PDB file of C-alpha atoms in Angstrom:
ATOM      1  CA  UNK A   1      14.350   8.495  -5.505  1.00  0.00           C
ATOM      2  CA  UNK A   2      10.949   9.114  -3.993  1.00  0.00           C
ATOM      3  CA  UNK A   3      10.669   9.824  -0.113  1.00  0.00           C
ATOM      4  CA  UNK A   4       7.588   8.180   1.306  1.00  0.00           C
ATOM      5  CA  UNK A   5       5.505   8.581   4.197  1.00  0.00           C
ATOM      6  CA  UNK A   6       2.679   6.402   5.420  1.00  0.00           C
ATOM      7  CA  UNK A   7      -0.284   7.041   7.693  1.00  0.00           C
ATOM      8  CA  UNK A   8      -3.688   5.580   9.022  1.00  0.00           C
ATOM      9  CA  UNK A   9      -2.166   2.785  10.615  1.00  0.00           C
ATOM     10  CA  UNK A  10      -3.363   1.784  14.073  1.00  0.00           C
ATOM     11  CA  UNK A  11      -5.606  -1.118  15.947  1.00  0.00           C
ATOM     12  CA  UNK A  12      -8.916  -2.237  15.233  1.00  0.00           C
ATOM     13  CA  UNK A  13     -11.463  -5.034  15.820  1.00  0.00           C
ATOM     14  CA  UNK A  14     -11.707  -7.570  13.507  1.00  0.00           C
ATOM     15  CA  UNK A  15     -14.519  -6.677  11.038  1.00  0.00           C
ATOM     16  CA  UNK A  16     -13.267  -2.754  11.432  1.00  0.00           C
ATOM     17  CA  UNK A  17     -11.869  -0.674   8.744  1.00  0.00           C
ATOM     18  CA  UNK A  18      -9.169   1.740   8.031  1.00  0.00           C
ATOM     19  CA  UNK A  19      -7.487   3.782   5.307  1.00  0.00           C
ATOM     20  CA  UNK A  20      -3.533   4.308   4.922  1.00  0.00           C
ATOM     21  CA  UNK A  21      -2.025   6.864   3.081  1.00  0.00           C
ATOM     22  CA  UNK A  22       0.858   7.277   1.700  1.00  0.00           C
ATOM     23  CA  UNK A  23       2.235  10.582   0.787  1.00  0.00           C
ATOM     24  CA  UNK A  24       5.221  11.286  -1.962  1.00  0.00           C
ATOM     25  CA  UNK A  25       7.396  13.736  -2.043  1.00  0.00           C
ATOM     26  CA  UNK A  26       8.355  14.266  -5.693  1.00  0.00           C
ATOM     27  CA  UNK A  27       7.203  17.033  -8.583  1.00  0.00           C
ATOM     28  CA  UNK A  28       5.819  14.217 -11.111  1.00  0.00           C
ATOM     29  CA  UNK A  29       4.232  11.332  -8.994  1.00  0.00           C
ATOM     30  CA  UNK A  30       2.358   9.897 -12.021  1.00  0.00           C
ATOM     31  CA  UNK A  31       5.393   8.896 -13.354  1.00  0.00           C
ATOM     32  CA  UNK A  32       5.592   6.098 -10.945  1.00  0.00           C
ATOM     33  CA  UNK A  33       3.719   2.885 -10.306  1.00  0.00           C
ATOM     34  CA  UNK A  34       2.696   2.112  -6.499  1.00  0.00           C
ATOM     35  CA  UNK A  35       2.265  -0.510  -4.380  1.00  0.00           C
ATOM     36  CA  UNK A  36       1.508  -1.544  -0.927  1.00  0.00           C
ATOM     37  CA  UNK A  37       3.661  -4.480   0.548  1.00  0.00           C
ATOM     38  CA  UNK A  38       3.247  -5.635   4.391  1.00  0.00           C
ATOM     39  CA  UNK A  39       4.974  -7.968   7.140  1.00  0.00           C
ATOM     40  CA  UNK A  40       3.661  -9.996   9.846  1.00  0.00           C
ATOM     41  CA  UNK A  41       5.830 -10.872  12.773  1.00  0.00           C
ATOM     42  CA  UNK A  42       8.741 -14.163  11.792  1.00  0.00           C
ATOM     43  CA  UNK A  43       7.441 -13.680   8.317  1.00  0.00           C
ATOM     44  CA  UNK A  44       8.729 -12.201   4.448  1.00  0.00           C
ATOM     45  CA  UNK A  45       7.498  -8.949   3.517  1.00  0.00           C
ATOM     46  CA  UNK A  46       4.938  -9.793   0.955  1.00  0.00           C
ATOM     47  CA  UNK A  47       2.449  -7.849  -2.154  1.00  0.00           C
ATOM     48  CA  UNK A  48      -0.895  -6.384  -1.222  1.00  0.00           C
ATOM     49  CA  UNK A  49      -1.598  -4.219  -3.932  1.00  0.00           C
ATOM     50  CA  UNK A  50      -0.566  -2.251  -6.783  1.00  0.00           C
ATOM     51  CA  UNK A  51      -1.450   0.336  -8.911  1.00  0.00           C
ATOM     52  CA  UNK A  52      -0.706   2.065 -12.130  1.00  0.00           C
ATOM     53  CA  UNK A  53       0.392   5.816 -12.686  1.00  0.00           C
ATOM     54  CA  UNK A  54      -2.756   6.456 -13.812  1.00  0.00           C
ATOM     55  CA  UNK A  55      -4.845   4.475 -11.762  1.00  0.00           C
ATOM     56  CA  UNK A  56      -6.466   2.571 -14.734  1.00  0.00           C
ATOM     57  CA  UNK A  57      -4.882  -0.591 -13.254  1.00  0.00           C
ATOM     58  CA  UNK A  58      -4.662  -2.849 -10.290  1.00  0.00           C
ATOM     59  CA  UNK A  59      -3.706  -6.123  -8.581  1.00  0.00           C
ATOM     60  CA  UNK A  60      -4.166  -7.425  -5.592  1.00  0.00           C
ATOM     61  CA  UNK A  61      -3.079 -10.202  -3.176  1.00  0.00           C
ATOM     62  CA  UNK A  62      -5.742 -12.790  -3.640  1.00  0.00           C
ATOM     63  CA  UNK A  63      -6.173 -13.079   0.533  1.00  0.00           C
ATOM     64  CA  UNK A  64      -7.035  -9.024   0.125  1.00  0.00           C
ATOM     65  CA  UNK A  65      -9.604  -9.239  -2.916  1.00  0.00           C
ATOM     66  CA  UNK A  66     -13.057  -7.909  -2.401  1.00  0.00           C
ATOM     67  CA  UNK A  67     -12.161  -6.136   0.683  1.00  0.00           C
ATOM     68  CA  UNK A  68      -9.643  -3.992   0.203  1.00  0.00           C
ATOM     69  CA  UNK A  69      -9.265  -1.238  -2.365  1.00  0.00           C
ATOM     70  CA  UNK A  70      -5.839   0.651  -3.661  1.00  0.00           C
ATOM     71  CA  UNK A  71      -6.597   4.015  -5.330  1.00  0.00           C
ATOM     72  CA  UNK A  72      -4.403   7.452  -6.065  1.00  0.00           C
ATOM     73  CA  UNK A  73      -4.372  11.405  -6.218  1.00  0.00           C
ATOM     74  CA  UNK A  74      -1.913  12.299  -8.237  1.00  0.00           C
ATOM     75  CA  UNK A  75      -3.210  15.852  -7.846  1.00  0.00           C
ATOM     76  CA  UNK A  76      -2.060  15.113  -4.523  1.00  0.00           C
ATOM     77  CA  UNK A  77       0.992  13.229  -4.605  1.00  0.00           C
ATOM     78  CA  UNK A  78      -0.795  10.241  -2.259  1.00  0.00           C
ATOM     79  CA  UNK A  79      -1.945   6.673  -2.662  1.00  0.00           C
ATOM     80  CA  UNK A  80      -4.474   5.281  -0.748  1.00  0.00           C
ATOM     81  CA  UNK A  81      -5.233   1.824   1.218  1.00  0.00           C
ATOM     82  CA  UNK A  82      -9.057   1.461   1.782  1.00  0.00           C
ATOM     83  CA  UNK A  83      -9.249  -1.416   4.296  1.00  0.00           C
ATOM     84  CA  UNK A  84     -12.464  -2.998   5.000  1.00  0.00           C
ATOM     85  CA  UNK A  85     -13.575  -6.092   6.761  1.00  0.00           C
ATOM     86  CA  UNK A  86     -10.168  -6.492   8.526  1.00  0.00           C
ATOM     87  CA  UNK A  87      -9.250 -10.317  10.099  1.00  0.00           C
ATOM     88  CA  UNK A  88      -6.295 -10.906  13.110  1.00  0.00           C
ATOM     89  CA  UNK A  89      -4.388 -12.159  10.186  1.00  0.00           C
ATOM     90  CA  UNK A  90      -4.115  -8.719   8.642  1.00  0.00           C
ATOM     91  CA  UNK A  91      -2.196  -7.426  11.219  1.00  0.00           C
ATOM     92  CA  UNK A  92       1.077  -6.611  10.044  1.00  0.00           C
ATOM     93  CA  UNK A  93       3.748  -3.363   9.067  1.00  0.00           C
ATOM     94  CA  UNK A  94       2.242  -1.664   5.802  1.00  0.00           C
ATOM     95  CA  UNK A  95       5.059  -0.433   4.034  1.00  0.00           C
ATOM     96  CA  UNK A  96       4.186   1.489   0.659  1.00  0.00           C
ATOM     97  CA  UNK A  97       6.117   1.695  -2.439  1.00  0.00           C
ATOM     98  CA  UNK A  98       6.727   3.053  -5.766  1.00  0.00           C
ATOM     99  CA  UNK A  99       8.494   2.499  -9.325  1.00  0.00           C
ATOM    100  CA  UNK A 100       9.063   4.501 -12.492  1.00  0.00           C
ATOM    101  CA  UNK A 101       6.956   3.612 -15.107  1.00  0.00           C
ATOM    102  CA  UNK A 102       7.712   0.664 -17.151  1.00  0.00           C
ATOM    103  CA  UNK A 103      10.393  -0.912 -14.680  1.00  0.00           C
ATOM    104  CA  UNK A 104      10.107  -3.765 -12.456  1.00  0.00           C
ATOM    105  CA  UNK A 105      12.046  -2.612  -9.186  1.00  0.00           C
ATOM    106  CA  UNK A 106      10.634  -1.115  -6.089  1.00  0.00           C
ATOM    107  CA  UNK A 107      13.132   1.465  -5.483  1.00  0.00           C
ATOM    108  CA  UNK A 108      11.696   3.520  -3.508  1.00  0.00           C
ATOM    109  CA  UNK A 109       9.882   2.617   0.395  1.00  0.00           C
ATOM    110  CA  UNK A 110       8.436   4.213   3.282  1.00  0.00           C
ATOM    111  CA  UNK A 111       9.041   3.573   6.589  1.00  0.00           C
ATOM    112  CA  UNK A 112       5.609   1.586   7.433  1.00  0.00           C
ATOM    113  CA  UNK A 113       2.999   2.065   9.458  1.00  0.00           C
ATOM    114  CA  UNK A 114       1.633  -0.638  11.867  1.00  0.00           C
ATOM    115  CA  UNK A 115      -1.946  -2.107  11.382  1.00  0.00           C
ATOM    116  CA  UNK A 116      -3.044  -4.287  14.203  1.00  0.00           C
ATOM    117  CA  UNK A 117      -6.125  -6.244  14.157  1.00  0.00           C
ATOM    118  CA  UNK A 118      -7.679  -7.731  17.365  1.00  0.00           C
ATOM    119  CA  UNK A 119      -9.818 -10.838  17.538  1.00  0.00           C
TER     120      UNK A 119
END
C-alpha cells in the first residue's frame, strides 16, 4: 500500500489559485495511477481528476475542466493539483489517491488537505 501525504491546501478568494501536492512514499510510483477526489461539507466524496502512470493521460470532473490541471513527477514520487480560477463551491477536503496499474480500486488515500474558497 502507498502512504500519502497532501499539501498546498489553505483559503483563498474566489478567482485565486493554488497548487496541492501530494507526496508518495513508495520505491516505484509509476506503477500506480493517481487521482484527486474531494468533499464538501453534508456531501459524498466525489472525482476531480486523474492521471496515468505516465502522465500521458487524464480526466477530469467536468465542473473542474479548463481550470484546473493534474500533472506528476515520478522522479519525485509527487502528483500535483494546479488550481486556478477557484469559485466558493470549490471549497472542500482534497484527498489524493492512487492505484496499481491496470486495476480499478483506489486503495490507497491520504489524509486530505482543506481548500477553502471565500466569496
Amino acid at each position: 500500500q502507498v502512504q500519502l501525504v497532501e499539501s498546498g491546501g489553505g483559503l483563498v478568494q474566489a478567482g485565486g489559485s493554488l497548487r496541492l501536492s501530494c507526496a508518495a512514499s513508495i520505491l516505484t510510483l509509476s506503477n500506480y495511477a493517481m487521482g484527486w477526489f474531494r468533499q464538501a461539507p453534508g456531501k459524498e466524496r466525489e472525482f476531480v481528476a486523474s492521471i496515468s502512470w505516465s502522465g500521458g493521460m487524464t480526466a477530469y470532473e467536468d465542473s473542474v475542466k479548463g481550470r484546473f490541471t493534474i500533472s506528476r513527477d515520478n522522479a519525485k514520487n509527487t502528483m500535483y493539483l494546479q488550481m486556478n480560477s477557484l469559485k466558493p463551491e470549490d471549497t472542500a477536503v482534497y484527498y489524493c489517491a492512487a492505484r496499481p496499474t491496470f486495476t480499478t480500486i483506489w486503495g490507497s488515500w491520504g489524509q486530505g488537505t482543506q481548500v477553502t474558497v471565500s466569496s
